[in-house]
Coordinates of C-alpha atoms in Angstrom, one line a residue:
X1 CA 25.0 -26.6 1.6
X2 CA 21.4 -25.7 3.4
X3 CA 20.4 -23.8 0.2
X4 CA 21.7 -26.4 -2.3
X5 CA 19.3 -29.0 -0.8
X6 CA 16.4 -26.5 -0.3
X7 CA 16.7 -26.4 -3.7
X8 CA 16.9 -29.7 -5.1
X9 CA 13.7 -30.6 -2.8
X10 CA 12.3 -27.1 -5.0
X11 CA 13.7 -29.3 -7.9
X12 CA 12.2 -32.8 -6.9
X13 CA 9.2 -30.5 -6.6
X14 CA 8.6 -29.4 -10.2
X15 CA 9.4 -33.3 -10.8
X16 CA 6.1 -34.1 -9.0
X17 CA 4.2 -31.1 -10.6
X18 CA 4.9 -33.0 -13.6
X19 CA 3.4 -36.2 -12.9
X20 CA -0.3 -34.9 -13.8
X21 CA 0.8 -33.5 -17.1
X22 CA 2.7 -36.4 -18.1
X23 CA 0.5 -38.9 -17.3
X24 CA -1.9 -36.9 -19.1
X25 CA 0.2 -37.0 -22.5
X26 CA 0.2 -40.9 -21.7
X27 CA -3.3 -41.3 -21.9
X28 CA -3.7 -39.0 -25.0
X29 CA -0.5 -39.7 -27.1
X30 CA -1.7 -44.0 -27.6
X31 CA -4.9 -42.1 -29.0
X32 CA -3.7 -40.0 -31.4
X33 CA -0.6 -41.9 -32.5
X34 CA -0.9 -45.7 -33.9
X35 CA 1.5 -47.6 -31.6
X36 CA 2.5 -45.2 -28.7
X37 CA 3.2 -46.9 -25.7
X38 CA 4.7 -44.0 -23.0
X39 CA 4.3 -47.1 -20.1
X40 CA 6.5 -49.8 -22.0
X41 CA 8.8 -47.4 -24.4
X42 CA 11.6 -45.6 -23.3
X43 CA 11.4 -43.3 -26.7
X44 CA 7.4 -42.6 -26.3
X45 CA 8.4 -41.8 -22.5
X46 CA 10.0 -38.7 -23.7
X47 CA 7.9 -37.6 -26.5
X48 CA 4.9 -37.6 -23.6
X49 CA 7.7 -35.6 -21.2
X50 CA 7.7 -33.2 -24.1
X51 CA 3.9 -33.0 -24.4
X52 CA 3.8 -32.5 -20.7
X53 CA 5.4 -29.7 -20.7
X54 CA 3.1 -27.1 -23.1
X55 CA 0.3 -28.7 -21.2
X56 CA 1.9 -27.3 -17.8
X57 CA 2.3 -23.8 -20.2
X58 CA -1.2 -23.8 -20.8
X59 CA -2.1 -24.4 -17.0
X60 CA -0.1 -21.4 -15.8
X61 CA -1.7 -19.3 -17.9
X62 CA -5.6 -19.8 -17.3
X63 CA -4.6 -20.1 -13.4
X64 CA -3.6 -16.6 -12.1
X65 CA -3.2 -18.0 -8.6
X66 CA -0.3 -20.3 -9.8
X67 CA 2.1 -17.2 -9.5
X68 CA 1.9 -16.8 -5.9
X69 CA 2.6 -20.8 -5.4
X70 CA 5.3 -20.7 -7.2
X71 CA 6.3 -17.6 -5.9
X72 CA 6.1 -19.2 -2.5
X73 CA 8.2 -22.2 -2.8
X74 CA 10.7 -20.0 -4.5
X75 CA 11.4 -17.7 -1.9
X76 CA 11.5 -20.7 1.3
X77 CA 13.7 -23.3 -0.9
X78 CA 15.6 -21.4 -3.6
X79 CA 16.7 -18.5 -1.1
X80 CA 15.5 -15.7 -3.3
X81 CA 14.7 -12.6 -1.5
X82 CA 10.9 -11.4 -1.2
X83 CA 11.8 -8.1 -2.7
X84 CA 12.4 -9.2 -6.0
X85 CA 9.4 -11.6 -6.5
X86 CA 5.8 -10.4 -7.1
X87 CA 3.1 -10.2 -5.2
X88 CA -0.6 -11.6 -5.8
X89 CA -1.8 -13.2 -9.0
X90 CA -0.7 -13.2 -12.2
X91 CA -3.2 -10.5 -13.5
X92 CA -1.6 -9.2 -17.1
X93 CA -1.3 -11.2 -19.9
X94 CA 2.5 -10.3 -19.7
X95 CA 2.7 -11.4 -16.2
X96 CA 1.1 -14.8 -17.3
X97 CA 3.2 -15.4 -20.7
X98 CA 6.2 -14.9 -17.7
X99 CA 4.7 -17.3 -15.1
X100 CA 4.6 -19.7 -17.8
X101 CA 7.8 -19.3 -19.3
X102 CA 8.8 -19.9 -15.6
X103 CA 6.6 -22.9 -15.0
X104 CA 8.1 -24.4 -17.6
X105 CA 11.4 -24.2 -16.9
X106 CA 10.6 -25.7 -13.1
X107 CA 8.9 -28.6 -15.0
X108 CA 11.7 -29.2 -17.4
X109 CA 14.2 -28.9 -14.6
X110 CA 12.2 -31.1 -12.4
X111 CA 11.7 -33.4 -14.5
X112 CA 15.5 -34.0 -15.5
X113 CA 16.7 -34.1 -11.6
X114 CA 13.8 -36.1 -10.5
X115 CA 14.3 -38.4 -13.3
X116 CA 18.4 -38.5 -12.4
X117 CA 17.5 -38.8 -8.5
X118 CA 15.6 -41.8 -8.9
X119 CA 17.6 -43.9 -11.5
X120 CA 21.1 -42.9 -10.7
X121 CA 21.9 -43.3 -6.8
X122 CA 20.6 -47.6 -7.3
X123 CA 22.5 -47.5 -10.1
X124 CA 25.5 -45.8 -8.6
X125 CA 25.2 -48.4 -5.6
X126 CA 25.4 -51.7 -7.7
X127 CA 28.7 -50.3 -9.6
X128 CA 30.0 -49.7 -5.9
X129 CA 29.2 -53.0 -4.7
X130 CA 29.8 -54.7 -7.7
X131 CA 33.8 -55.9 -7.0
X132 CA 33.5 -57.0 -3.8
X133 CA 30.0 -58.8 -4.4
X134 CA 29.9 -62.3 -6.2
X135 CA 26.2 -62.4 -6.5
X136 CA 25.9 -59.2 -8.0
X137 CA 28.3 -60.0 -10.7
X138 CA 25.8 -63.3 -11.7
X139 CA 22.9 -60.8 -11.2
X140 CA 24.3 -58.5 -13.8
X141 CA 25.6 -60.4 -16.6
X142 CA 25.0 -57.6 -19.0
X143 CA 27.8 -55.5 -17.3
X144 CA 31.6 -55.2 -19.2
X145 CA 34.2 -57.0 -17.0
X146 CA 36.0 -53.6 -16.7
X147 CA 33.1 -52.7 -14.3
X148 CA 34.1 -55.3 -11.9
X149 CA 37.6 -54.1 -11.3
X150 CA 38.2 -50.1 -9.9
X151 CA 36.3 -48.7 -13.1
X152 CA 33.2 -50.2 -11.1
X153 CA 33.1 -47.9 -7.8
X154 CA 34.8 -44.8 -9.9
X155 CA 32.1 -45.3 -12.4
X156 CA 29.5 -44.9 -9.6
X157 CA 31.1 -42.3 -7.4
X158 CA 30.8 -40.4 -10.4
X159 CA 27.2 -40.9 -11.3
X160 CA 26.6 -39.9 -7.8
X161 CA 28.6 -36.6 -8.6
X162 CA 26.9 -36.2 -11.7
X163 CA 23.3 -36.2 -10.1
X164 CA 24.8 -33.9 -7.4
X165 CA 26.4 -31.4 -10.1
X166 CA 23.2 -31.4 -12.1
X167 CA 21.1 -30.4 -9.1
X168 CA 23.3 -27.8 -8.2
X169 CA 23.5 -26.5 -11.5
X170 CA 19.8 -26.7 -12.0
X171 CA 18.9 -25.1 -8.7
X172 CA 21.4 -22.3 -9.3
X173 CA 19.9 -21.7 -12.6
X174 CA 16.2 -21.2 -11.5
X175 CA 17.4 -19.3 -8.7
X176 CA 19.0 -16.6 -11.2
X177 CA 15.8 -17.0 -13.1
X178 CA 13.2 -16.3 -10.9
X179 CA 13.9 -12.9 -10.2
X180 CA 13.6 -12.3 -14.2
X181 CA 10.2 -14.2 -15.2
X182 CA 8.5 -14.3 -11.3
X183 CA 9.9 -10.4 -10.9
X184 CA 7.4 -7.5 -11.1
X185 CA 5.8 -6.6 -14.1
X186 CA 5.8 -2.7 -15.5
X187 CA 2.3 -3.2 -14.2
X188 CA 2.6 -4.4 -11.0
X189 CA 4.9 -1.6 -9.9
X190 CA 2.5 0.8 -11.1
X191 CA -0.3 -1.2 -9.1
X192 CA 2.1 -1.3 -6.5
X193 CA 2.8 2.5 -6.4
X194 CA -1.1 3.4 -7.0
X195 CA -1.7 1.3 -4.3
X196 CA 1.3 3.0 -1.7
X197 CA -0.4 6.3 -3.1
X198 CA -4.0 5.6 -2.0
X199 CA -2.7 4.7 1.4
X200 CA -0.3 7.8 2.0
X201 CA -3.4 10.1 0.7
X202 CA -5.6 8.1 3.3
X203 CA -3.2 8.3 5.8
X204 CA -3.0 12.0 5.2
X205 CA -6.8 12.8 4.8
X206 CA -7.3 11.2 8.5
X207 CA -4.5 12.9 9.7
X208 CA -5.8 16.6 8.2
X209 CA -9.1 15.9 9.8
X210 CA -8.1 14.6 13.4
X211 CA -6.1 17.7 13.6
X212 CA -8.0 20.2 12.8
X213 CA -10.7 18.2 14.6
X214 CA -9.1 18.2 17.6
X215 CA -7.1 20.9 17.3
X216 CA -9.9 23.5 17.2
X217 CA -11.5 22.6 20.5
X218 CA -8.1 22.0 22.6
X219 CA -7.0 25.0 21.6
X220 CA -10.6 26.9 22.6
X221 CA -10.6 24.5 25.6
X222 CA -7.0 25.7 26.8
X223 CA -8.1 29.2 26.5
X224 CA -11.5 29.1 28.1
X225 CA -10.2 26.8 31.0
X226 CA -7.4 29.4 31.7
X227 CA -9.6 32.6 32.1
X228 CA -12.1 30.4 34.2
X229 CA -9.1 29.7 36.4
X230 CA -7.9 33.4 36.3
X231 CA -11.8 34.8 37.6
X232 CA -12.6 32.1 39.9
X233 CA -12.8 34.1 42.9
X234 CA -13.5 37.7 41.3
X235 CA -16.1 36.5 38.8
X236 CA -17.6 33.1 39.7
X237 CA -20.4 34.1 36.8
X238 CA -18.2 34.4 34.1
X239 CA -16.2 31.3 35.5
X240 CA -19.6 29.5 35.2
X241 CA -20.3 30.4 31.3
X242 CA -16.5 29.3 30.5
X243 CA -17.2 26.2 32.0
X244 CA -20.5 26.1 30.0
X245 CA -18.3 26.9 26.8
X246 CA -15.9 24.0 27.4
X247 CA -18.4 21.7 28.0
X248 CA -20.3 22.6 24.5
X249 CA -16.7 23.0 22.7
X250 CA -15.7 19.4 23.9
X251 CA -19.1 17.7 23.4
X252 CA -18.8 19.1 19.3
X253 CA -15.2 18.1 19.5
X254 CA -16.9 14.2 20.4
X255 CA -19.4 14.6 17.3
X256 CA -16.3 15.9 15.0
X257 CA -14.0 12.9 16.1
X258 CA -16.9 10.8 15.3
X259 CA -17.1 12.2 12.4
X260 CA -13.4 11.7 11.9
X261 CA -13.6 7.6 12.9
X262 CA -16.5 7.4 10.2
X263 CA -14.0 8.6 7.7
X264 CA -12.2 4.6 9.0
X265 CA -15.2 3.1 8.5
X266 CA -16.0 4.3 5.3
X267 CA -12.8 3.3 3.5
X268 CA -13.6 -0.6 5.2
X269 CA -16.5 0.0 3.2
X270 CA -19.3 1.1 6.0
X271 CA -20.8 3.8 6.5
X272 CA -19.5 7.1 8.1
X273 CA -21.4 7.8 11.7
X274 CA -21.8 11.3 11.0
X275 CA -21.7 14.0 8.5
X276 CA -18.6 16.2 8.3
X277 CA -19.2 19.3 8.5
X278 CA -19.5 22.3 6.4
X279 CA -20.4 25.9 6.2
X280 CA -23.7 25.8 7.2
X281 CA -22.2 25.4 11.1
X282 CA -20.0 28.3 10.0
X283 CA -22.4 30.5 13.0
X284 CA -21.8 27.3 15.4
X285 CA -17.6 27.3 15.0
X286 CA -17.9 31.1 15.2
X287 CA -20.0 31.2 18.8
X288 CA -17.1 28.5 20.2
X289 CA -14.4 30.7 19.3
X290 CA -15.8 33.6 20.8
X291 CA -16.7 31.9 23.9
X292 CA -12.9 31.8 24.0
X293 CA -12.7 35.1 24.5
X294 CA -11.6 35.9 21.4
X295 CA -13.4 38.3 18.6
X296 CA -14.0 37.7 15.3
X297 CA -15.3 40.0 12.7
X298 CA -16.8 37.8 10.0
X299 CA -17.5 39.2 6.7
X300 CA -19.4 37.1 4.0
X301 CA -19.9 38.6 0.0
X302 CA -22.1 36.7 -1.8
X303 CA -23.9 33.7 -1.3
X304 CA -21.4 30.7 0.7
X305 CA -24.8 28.6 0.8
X306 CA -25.7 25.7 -2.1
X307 CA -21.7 25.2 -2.8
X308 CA -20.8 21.4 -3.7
X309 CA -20.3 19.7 -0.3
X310 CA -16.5 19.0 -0.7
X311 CA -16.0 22.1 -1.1
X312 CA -18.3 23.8 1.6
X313 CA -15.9 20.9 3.5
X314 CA -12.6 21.9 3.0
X315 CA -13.4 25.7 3.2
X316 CA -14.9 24.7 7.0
X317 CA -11.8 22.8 7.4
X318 CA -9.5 25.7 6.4
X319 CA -11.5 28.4 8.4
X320 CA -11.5 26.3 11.4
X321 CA -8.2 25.7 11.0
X322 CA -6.8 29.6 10.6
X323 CA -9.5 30.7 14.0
X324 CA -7.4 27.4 15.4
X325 CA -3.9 29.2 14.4
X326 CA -5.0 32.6 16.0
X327 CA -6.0 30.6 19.2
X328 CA -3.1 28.8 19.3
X329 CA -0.2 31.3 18.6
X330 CA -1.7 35.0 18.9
X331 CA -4.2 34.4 22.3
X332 CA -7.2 36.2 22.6
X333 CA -6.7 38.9 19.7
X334 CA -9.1 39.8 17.3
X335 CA -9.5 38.2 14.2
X336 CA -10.8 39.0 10.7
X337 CA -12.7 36.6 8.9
X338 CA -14.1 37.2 5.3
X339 CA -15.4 34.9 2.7
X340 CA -16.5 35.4 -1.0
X341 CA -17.4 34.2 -4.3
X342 CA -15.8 35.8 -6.7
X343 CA -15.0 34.9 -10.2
X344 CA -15.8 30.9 -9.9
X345 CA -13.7 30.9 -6.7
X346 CA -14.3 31.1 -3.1
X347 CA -11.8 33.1 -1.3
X348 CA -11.3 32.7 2.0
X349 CA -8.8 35.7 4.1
X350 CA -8.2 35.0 8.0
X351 CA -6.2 38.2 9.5
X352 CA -5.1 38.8 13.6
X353 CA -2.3 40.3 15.1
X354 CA 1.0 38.8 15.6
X355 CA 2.5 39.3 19.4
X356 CA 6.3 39.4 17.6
X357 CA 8.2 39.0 14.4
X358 CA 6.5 35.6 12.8
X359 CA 8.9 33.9 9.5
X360 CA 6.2 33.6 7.4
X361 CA 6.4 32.5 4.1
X362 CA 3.7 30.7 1.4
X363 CA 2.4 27.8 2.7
X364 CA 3.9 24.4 1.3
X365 CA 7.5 26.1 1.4
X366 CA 7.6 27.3 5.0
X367 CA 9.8 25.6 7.8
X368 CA 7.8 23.8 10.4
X369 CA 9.8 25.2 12.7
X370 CA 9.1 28.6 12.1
X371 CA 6.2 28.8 14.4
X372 CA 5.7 26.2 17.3
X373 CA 2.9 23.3 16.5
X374 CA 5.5 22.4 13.5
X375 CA 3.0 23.7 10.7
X376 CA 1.3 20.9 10.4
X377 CA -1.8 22.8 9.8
X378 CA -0.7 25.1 7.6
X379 CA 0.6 21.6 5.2
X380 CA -3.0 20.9 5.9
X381 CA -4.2 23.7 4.5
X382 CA -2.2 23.5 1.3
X383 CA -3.3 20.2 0.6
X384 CA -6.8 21.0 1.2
X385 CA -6.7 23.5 -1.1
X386 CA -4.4 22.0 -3.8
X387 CA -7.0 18.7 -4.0
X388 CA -9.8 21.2 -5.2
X389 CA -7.4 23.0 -7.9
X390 CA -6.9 25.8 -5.6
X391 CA -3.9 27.4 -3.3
X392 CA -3.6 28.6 -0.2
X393 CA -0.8 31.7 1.0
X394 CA 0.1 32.0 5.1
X395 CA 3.0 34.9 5.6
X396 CA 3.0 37.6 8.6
X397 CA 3.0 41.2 6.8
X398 CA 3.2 44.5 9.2
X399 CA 2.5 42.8 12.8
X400 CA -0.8 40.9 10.5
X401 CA -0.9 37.4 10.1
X402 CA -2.9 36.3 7.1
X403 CA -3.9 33.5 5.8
X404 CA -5.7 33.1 2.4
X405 CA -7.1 30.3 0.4
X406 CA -8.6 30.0 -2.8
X407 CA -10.8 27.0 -4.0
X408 CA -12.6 26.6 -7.4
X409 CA -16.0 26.2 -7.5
X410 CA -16.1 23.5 -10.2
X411 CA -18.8 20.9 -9.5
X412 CA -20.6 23.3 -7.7
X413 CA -24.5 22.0 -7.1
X414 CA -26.4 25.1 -7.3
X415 CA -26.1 28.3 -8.3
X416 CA -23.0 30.3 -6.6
X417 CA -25.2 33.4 -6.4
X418 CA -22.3 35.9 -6.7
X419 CA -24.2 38.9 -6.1
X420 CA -22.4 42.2 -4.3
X421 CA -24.2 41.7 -1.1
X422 CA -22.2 41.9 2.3
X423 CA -23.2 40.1 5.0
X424 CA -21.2 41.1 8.7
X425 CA -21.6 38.3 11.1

């Protein structure tokens, strides 16, 4: 009962939408046709509600915004759930030619019960009355006698039920309707998804770089913290140049966060605080990791300098990330690093010895619960490497845990300079 009312007020609505339009055709129609007269004839009255009605058409379609209006009232008063209506304008031609074919029928509709709600119930009243009233029977001479008997009140009970049916079948039919012309478009699902798409691969970028971020210097932290704790007594020196460590690692790790938070503020259209990083701190993230205590053998072929900045990015990203894996999961074992340009590609190899049997398998396909952390990384990794074209493999092979990544150079902004040189760092 709630929802039939809710929607003969959405019904007594598109009545008073109408009014403009109408009275609109009123004022025109006398100009263009030699005796019109929509205020005195009955007949005129509906050829200017059928004029009203394209001009309501027309309105809905040069007025994007109407959508969402209507869209609006639908949902509160006719009941229909939010899922199945649009969102935002009307931007597509096809989403307008819909609106307006739904506009239209809200007019039409409006018009009818409006019309019915404001004629019929006096009406209904008099015929009521009418037996049991002598001065309404002298008031309405015009009426058949037949009226004044039973006919009279049964004739207006059911004018009553006929405005009451008509509402209900009216509000029943837009409410079947708007799901059809106020629904998604083909194009607005694809917005829709494009849109859910951008966000994910936001959501995703921020979470790659806070974790490998942060990851990298809790990890050295951990380490260096430990073997200060362990020589504290026996070796207050080297306790002091841990301490020294941890306090560079976590004063980068403040500068990389930063850099991380820019990443927020440059998709709400500011600018990033810092610079993310890229192989030309490759010497800086190799000194941290060794004040860890753990070696790394770094091998370079080729020039690494004058590579496009996204990818002189993700290839910091992924070597921080695999010194990140060793320091996490192997300890303080040495690790081999090598990087080179080769054939359009830099390839990027990160090797150190596994404690115990490791189920490694090619990244993107490897349980995360096959090494502790989940393998978040390691997803990282892959994606990294998949948004430049390339791929990336992490499997244990022989007690050897390797991780290698590939990524085009495509965009590249100088020369790759992929000479035979080695460089051992």
């Amino acid at each position: 009962m709630r929802l039939t009312g809710r929607r003969w007020i959405h019904l007594v609505l598109g009545g008073a939408l109408l009014m403009p339009f109408f009275l609109l055709a009123a004022v025109v129609l006398p100009l263009v046709a030699d005796g019109a007269d929509p205020l005195r004839h009955v007949g005129w009255q509906f050829v200017a509600f059928g004029c009203a009605l394209p001009l309501g058409a027309l309105a809905a379609l040069l007025f994007p915004l109407l959508r969402p209006l209507e869209v609006a009232a639908v949902r509160s008063l006719c009941g229909v759930p939010a899922e199945r209506l649009a969102e935002g304008p009307a931007v597509s031609w096809a989403a307008r030619r819909r609106t307006a074919l739904w506009f239209v029928a809200h007019l039409l509709t409006g018009g009818i019960v409006s019309g019915m709600t404001l004629s019929a119930p006096p009406a209904a009243v008099l015929l009521l009355l009418l037996p049991f009233s002598d001065p309404l029977q002298h008031a309405a001479p015009g009426l058949p006698d037949t009226f004044q008997g039973v006919l009279g009140p049964l004739a207006g009970l059911a004018l009553l039920a006929l405005v009451a049916g008509t509402s209900w079948a009216a509000g029943t039919l837009l409410g079947r309707v708007a799901p059809v012309l106020l629904g998604p478009t083909p194009a607005d699902r694809l917005a829709a998804a494009e849109r859910r798409a951008a966000d994910l691969a936001s959501r995703n970028r921020l979470a790659r770089e806070l974790h490998d971020a942060v990851g990298h210097a809790l990890s050295a932290v951990t380490l260096q913290a430990g073997a200060a704790r362990r020589v504290l007594d026996t070796d207050p020196e080297f306790a002091r140049r841990a301490l020294a460590a941890i306090e560079e690692t976590t004063r980068d790790a403040v500068a990389e966060l930063d850099t991380v938070l820019g990443l927020l503020r440059e998709e709400d259209g500011g600018d990033p605080a810092a610079p993310a990083p890229t192989l030309d701190g490759l010497e800086a993230l190799l000194g941290r990791t060794r004040a860890a205590g753990v070696p790394v053998e770094a091998t370079v072929e080729g020039r690494c300098t004058g590579l496009a900045p996204v990818v002189s990015r993700e290839a910091y990203r992924i070597v921080q990330e695999g010194l990140s894996n060793a320091l996490r999961h192997a300890g303080p074992v040495p690790v081999r690093l090598h990087l080179g340009v080769r054939e359009g590609e830099l390839q990027i190899r990160v090797e150190n010895p596994v404690a115990g049997p490791v189920a490694g398998v090619a990244t993107g396909s490897a349980d995360p619960a096959a090494r502790p952390g989940g393998g978040r990384g390691l997803r990282g990794i892959a994606e990294r490497a998949r948004l430049l074209g390339g791929a990336a493999t992490a499997a244990e092979r022989d007690g050897v845990w390797r991780l290698t990544a590939r990524l085009p150079l495509a965009g590249t902004a100088t020369g790759t300079g992929t000479g035979t040189g080695t460089e051992q760092r």
